[in-house]
Structure formats: structure tokens, C-alpha cells
Tab-separated table of C-alpha atoms in Angstrom:
chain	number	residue	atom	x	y	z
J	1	UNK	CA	0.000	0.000	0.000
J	2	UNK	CA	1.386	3.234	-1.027
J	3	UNK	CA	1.938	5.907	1.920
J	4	UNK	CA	1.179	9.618	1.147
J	5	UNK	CA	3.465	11.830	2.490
J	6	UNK	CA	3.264	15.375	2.828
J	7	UNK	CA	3.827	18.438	5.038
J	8	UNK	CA	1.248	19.096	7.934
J	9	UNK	CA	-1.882	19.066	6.204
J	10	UNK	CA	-4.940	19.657	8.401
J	11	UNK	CA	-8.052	18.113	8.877
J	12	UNK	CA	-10.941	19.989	10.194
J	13	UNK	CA	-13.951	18.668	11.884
J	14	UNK	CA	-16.647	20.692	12.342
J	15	UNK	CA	-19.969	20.520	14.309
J	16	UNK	CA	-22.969	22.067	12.047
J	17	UNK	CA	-25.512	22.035	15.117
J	18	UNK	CA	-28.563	20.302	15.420
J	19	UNK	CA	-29.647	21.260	11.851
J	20	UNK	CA	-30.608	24.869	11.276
J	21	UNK	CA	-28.567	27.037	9.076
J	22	UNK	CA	-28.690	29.645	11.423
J	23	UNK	CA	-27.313	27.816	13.951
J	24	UNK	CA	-23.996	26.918	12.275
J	25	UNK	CA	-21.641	29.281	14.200
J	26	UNK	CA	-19.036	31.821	12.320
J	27	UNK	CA	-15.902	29.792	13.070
J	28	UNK	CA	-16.952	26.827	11.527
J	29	UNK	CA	-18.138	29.183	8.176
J	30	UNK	CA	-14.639	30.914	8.318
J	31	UNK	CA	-12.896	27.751	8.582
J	32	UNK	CA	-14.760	26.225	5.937
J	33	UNK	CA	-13.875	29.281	3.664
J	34	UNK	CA	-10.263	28.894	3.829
J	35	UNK	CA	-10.015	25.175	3.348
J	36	UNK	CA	-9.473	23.783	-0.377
J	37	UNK	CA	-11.517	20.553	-0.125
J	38	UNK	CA	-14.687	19.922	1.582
J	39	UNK	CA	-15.978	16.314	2.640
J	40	UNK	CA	-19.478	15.794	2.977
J	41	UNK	CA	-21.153	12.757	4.823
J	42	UNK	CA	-23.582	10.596	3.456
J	43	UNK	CA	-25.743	7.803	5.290
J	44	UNK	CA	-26.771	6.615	1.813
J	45	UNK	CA	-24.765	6.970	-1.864
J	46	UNK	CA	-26.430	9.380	-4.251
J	47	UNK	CA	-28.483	10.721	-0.938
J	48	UNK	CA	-28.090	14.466	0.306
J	49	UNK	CA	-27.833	14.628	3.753
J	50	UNK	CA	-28.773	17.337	6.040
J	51	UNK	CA	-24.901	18.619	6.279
J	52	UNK	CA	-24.615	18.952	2.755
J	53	UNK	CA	-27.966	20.742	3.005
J	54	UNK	CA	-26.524	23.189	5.426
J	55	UNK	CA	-23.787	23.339	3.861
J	56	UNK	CA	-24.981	24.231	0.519
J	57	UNK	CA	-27.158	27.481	2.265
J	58	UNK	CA	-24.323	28.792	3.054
J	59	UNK	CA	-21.953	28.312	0.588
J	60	UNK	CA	-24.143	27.621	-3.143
J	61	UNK	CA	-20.731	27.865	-5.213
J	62	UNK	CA	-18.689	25.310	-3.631
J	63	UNK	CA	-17.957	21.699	-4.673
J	64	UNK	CA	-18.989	19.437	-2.182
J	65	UNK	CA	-17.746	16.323	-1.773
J	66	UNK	CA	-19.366	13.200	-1.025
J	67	UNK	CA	-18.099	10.564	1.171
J	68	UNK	CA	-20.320	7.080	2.235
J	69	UNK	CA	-20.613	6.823	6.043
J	70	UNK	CA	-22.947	3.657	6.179
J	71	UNK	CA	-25.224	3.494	9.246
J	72	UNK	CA	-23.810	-0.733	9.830
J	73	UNK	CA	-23.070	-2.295	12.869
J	74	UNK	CA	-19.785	-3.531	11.507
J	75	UNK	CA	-16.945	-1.549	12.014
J	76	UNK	CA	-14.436	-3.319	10.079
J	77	UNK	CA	-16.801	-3.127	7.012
J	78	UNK	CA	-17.578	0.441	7.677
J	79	UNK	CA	-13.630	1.793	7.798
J	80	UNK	CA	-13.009	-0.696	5.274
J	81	UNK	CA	-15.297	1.331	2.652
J	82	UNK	CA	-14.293	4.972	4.258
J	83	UNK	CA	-10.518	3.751	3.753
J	84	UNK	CA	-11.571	3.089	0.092
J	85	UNK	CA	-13.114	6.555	-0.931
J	86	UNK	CA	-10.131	7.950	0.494
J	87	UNK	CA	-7.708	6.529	-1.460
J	88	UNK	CA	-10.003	7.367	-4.744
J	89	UNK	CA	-9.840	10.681	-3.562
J	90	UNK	CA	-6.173	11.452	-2.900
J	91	UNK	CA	-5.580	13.366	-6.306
J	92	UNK	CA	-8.391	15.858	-5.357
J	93	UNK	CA	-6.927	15.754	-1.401
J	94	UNK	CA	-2.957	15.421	-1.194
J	95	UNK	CA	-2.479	19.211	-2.164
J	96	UNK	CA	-5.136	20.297	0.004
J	97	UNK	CA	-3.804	22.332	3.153
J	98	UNK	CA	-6.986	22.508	4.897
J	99	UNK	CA	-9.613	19.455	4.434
J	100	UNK	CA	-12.637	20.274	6.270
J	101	UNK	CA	-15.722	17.737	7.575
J	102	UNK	CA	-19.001	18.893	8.742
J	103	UNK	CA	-20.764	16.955	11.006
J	104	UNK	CA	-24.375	16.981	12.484
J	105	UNK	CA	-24.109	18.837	16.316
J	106	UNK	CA	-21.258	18.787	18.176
J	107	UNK	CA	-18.027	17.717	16.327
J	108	UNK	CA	-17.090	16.223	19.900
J	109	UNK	CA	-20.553	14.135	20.747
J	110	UNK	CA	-21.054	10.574	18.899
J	111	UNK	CA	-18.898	11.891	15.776
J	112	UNK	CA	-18.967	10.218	12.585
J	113	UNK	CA	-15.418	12.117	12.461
J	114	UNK	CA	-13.541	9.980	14.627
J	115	UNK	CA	-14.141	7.068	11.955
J	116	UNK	CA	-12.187	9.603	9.187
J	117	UNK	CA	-9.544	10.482	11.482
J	118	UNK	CA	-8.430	6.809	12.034
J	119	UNK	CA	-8.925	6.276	7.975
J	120	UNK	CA	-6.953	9.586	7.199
J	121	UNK	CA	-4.469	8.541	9.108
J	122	UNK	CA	-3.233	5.435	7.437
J	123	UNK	CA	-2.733	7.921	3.939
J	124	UNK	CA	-1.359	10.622	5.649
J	125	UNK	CA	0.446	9.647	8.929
J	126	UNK	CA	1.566	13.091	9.841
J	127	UNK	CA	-1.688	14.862	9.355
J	128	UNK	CA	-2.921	17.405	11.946
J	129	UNK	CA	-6.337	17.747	13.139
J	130	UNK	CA	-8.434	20.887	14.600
J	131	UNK	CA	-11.803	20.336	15.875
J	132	UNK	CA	-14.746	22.646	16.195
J	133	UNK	CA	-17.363	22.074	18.663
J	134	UNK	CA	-21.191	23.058	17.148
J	135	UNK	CA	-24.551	23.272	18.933
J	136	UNK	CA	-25.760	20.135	20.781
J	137	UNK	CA	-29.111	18.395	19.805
J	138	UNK	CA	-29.868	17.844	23.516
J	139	UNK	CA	-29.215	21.894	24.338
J	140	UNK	CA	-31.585	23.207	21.170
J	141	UNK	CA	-34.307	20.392	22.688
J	142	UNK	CA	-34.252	21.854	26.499
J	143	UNK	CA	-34.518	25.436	24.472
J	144	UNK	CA	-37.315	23.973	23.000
J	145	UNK	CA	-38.660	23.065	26.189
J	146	UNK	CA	-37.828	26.010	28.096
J	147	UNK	CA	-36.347	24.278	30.646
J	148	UNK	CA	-32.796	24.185	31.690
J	149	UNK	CA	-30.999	21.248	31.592
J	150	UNK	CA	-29.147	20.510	35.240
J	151	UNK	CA	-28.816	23.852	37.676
J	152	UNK	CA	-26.332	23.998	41.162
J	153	UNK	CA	-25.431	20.269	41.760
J	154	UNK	CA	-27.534	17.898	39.505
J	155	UNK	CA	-26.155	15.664	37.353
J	156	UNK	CA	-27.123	15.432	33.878
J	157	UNK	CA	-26.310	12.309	31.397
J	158	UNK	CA	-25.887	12.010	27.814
J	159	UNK	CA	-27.563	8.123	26.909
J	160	UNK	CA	-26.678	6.261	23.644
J	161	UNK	CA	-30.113	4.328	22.607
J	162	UNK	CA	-27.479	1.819	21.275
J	163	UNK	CA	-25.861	0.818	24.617
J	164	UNK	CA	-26.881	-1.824	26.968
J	165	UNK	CA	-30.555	-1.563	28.432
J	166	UNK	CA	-29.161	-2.856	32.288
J	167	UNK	CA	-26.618	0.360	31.613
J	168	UNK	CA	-29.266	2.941	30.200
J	169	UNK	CA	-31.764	2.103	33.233
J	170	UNK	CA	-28.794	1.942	35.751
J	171	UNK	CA	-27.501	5.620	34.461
J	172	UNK	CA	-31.263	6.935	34.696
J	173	UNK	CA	-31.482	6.269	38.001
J	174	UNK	CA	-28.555	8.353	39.101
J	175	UNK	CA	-29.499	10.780	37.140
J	176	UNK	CA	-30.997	14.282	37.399
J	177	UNK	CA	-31.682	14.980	34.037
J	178	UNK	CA	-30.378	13.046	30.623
J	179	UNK	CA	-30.554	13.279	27.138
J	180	UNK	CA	-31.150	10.060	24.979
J	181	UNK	CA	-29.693	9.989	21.518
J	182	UNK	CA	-31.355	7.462	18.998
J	183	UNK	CA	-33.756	6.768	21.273
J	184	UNK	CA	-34.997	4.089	18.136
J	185	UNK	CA	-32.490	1.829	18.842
J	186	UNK	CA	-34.146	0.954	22.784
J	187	UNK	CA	-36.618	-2.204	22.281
J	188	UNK	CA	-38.731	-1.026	25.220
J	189	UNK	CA	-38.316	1.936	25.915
J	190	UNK	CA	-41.545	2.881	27.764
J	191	UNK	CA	-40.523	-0.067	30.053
J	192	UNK	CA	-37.041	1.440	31.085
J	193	UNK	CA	-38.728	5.569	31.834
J	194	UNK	CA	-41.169	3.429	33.577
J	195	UNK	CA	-38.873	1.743	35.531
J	196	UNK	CA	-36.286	4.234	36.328
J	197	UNK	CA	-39.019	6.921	36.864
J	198	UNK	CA	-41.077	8.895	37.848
J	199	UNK	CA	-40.150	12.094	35.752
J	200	UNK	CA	-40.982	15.449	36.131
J	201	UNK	CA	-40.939	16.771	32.278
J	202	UNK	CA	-40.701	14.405	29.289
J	203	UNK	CA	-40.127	15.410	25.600
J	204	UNK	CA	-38.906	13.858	22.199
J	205	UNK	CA	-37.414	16.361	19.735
J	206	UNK	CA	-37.676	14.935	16.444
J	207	UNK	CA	-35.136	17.051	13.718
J	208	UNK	CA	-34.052	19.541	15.948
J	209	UNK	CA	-33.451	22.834	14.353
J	210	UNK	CA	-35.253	21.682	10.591
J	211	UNK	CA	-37.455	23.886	9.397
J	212	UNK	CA	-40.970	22.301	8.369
J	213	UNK	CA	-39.519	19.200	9.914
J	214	UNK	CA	-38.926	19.636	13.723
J	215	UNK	CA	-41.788	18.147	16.146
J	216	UNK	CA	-41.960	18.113	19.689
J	217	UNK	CA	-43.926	15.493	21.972
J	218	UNK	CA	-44.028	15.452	25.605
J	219	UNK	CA	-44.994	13.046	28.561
J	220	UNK	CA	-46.377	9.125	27.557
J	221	UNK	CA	-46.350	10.625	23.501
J	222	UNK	CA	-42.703	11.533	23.502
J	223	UNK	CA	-41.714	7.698	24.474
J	224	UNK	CA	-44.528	6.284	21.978
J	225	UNK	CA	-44.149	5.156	18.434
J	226	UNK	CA	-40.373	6.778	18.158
J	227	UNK	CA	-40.069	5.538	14.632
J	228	UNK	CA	-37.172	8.866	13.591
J	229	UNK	CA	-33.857	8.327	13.267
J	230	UNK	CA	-33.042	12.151	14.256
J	231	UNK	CA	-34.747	12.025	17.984
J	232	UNK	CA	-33.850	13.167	20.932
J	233	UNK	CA	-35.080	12.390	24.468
J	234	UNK	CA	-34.727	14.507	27.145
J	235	UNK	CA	-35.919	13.879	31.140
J	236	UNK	CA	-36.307	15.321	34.153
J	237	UNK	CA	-36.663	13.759	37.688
């Protein structure tokens, strides 16, 4: 396998927030300005995803480029095909100084940038990185709700619906507030806030920050029928 070598390119990951234009912050426009190749993440080939959406807003003229991030289970498979477009892409990204990656939210939260980092790597072993944080889902949703998340000494917990149900009911407990993040992935969900209740305030963002597309449940209808991808659940004890 052939080894790229270069001086200390940089690759940027940026957090887009929850998915409103308006709430991509200046930095990560700025940044995105001064960087000569832009990767864009897609969940599906030949599907436009809400970062390229975003991204398009705000900058119409710009080539976009699309790289496959498949939503699988196995890893190896997954960085397998990322490793792959990369190497197809080195002509357009070995004289790039600054290659920048939006991501969905926080660049720093459950980032689909981690996965390019570890492929980048193996082309270009000496390659820098800068990261820059965006909005969280979970802080648009308790805006949503006009409620603060935590105040003075309660402890708040970010939940992946993807973990362990014994872990997700044993963190709720101990929790004062918490934020669950694809709450579609939980089997029984209204069996665990059941369990590990009761709760104060209950809602379900779904597409945070969309326009035309953002809905907001609350109580026994925010744990009901979760069938979006792009949900977030937030409770209060």
C-alpha cells in the first residue's frame, strides 16, 4: 500500500448544530472558507444529507464532496469502505492544506469524524487535526422546552439508545436529568422511563433545528411510536 506523504496538512472537523442554518456558528463558516476541499457525509450513496444541506445554504458555489458513512453495525466493514473513498480521492486531497468535515451537532458528541480520522491517518500519517465544537441536539431540545438542563449540583447524562438496556436504566437512576440519543435503537423503551421513573418533564425532539420538519412530543407521547432516526429524548426527575 502506497503511503502519502506530505507536510502538515490539516483536517478539520466541524460541528454544524442540530440542523438549522442559522445555527452553524461563524468559526466553523470561516474555517470552511479557507479550506481547499470539503468532505461531505452521506448515510446513503447518491443521498443528500442534512450537512450537505446546510452546507450548501451557506456556501451555493462550492464543490462538495461526497463521502459514504454507512449506518452498519460492523466496524471493520464500515472503515473498510471509508478507507476506500479515500484513497479514490487522494488526487483531489494530497495538495489540500486545509480538508474540512461537517458533522451533524457537536463535532465532539457521537462523531462520525472519529471514523475519518483513524482512515486519514493510514494515507497521511503526519496529518494534523483541529476540531470545532457546534450546537448540541440535547441543548436546542431543552430550548425547545424552556427548561434548563441541570442547575447547582444535579447531574445530567448524555444516553446512547445503542448501549446496553441494564446500563441505560442503571444511568437513569442516578441521574438528574439526561438526554437520549437514537432513542430508536431501545426495544422497550416505555418499560425502562417506567422503571427508572417517575419524571418530572418528558419530551422527544424529532429534527431539531429543521425547518418544516422539527416536532416536539411530551410526557407518555414523547416515548410512543419513536419511529425517527433524528430524535432526541430529554428527562427530568
Amino acid at each position: 500500500m502506497r503511503i502519502f506523504k506530505h507536510n502538515r496538512q490539516k483536517l478539520i472537523i466541524a460541528g454544524l448544530g442540530p440542523g438549522s442554518p442559522e445555527l452553524v456558528t461563524l468559526d466553523v463558516l470561516e474555517r470552511a472558507a479557507n479550506s481547499q476541499v470539503i468532505l461531505i457525509p452521506h448515510s446513503h450513496e447518491n443521498e443528500k444529507g442534512l450537512a450537505e444541506t446546510i452546507m450548501a445554504h451557506h456556501m451555493p458555489d462550492r464543490i462538495l464532496t461526497p463521502l459514504l458513512f454507512p449506518m452498519i453495525r460492523d466496524s471493520e466493514k464500515r472503515d473498510k469502505i471509508i478507507f476506500s473513498q479515500l484513497k479514490d480521492l487522494m488526487p483531489e486531497i494530497e495538495n489540500a492544506e486545509n480538508i474540512f468535515f461537517p458533522v451533524i451537532g457537536d463535532s465532539m458528541l457521537y462523531s462520525t469524524g472519529a471514523y475519518l480520522i483513524e482512515a486519514m491517518k493510514k494515507l497521511i500519517p503526519d496529518i494534523d487535526f483541529e476540531f470545532i465544537p457546534g450546537i448540541s441536539a440535547h441543548s436546542l431540545a431543552s430550548a425547545c422546552a424552556k427548561r434548563f438542563m441541570v442547575m447547582s449540583d444535579e447531574i445530567f447524562s448524555v444516553i446512547p439508545g445503542t448501549a446496553d438496556t441494564e446500563k441505560i436504566s442503571a444511568v437513569l437512576k442516578i441521574s438528574d436529568t439526561a438526554a437520549i440519543y437514537k432513542p430508536t435503537a431501545i426495544n422497550d423503551i416505555q418499560k425502562i422511563i417506567t422503571e427508572t421513573g417517575p419524571y418530572t418533564k418528558i419530551i422527544r425532539v424529532d429534527f431539531a433545528g429543521v425547518k418544516d420538519k422539527e416536532k416536539i412530543f411530551e410526557g407518555k407521547e414523547a416515548i410512543n411510536d419513536i419511529k425517527e432516526y433524528l430524535s432526541i429524548i430529554l428527562l427530568w426527575h
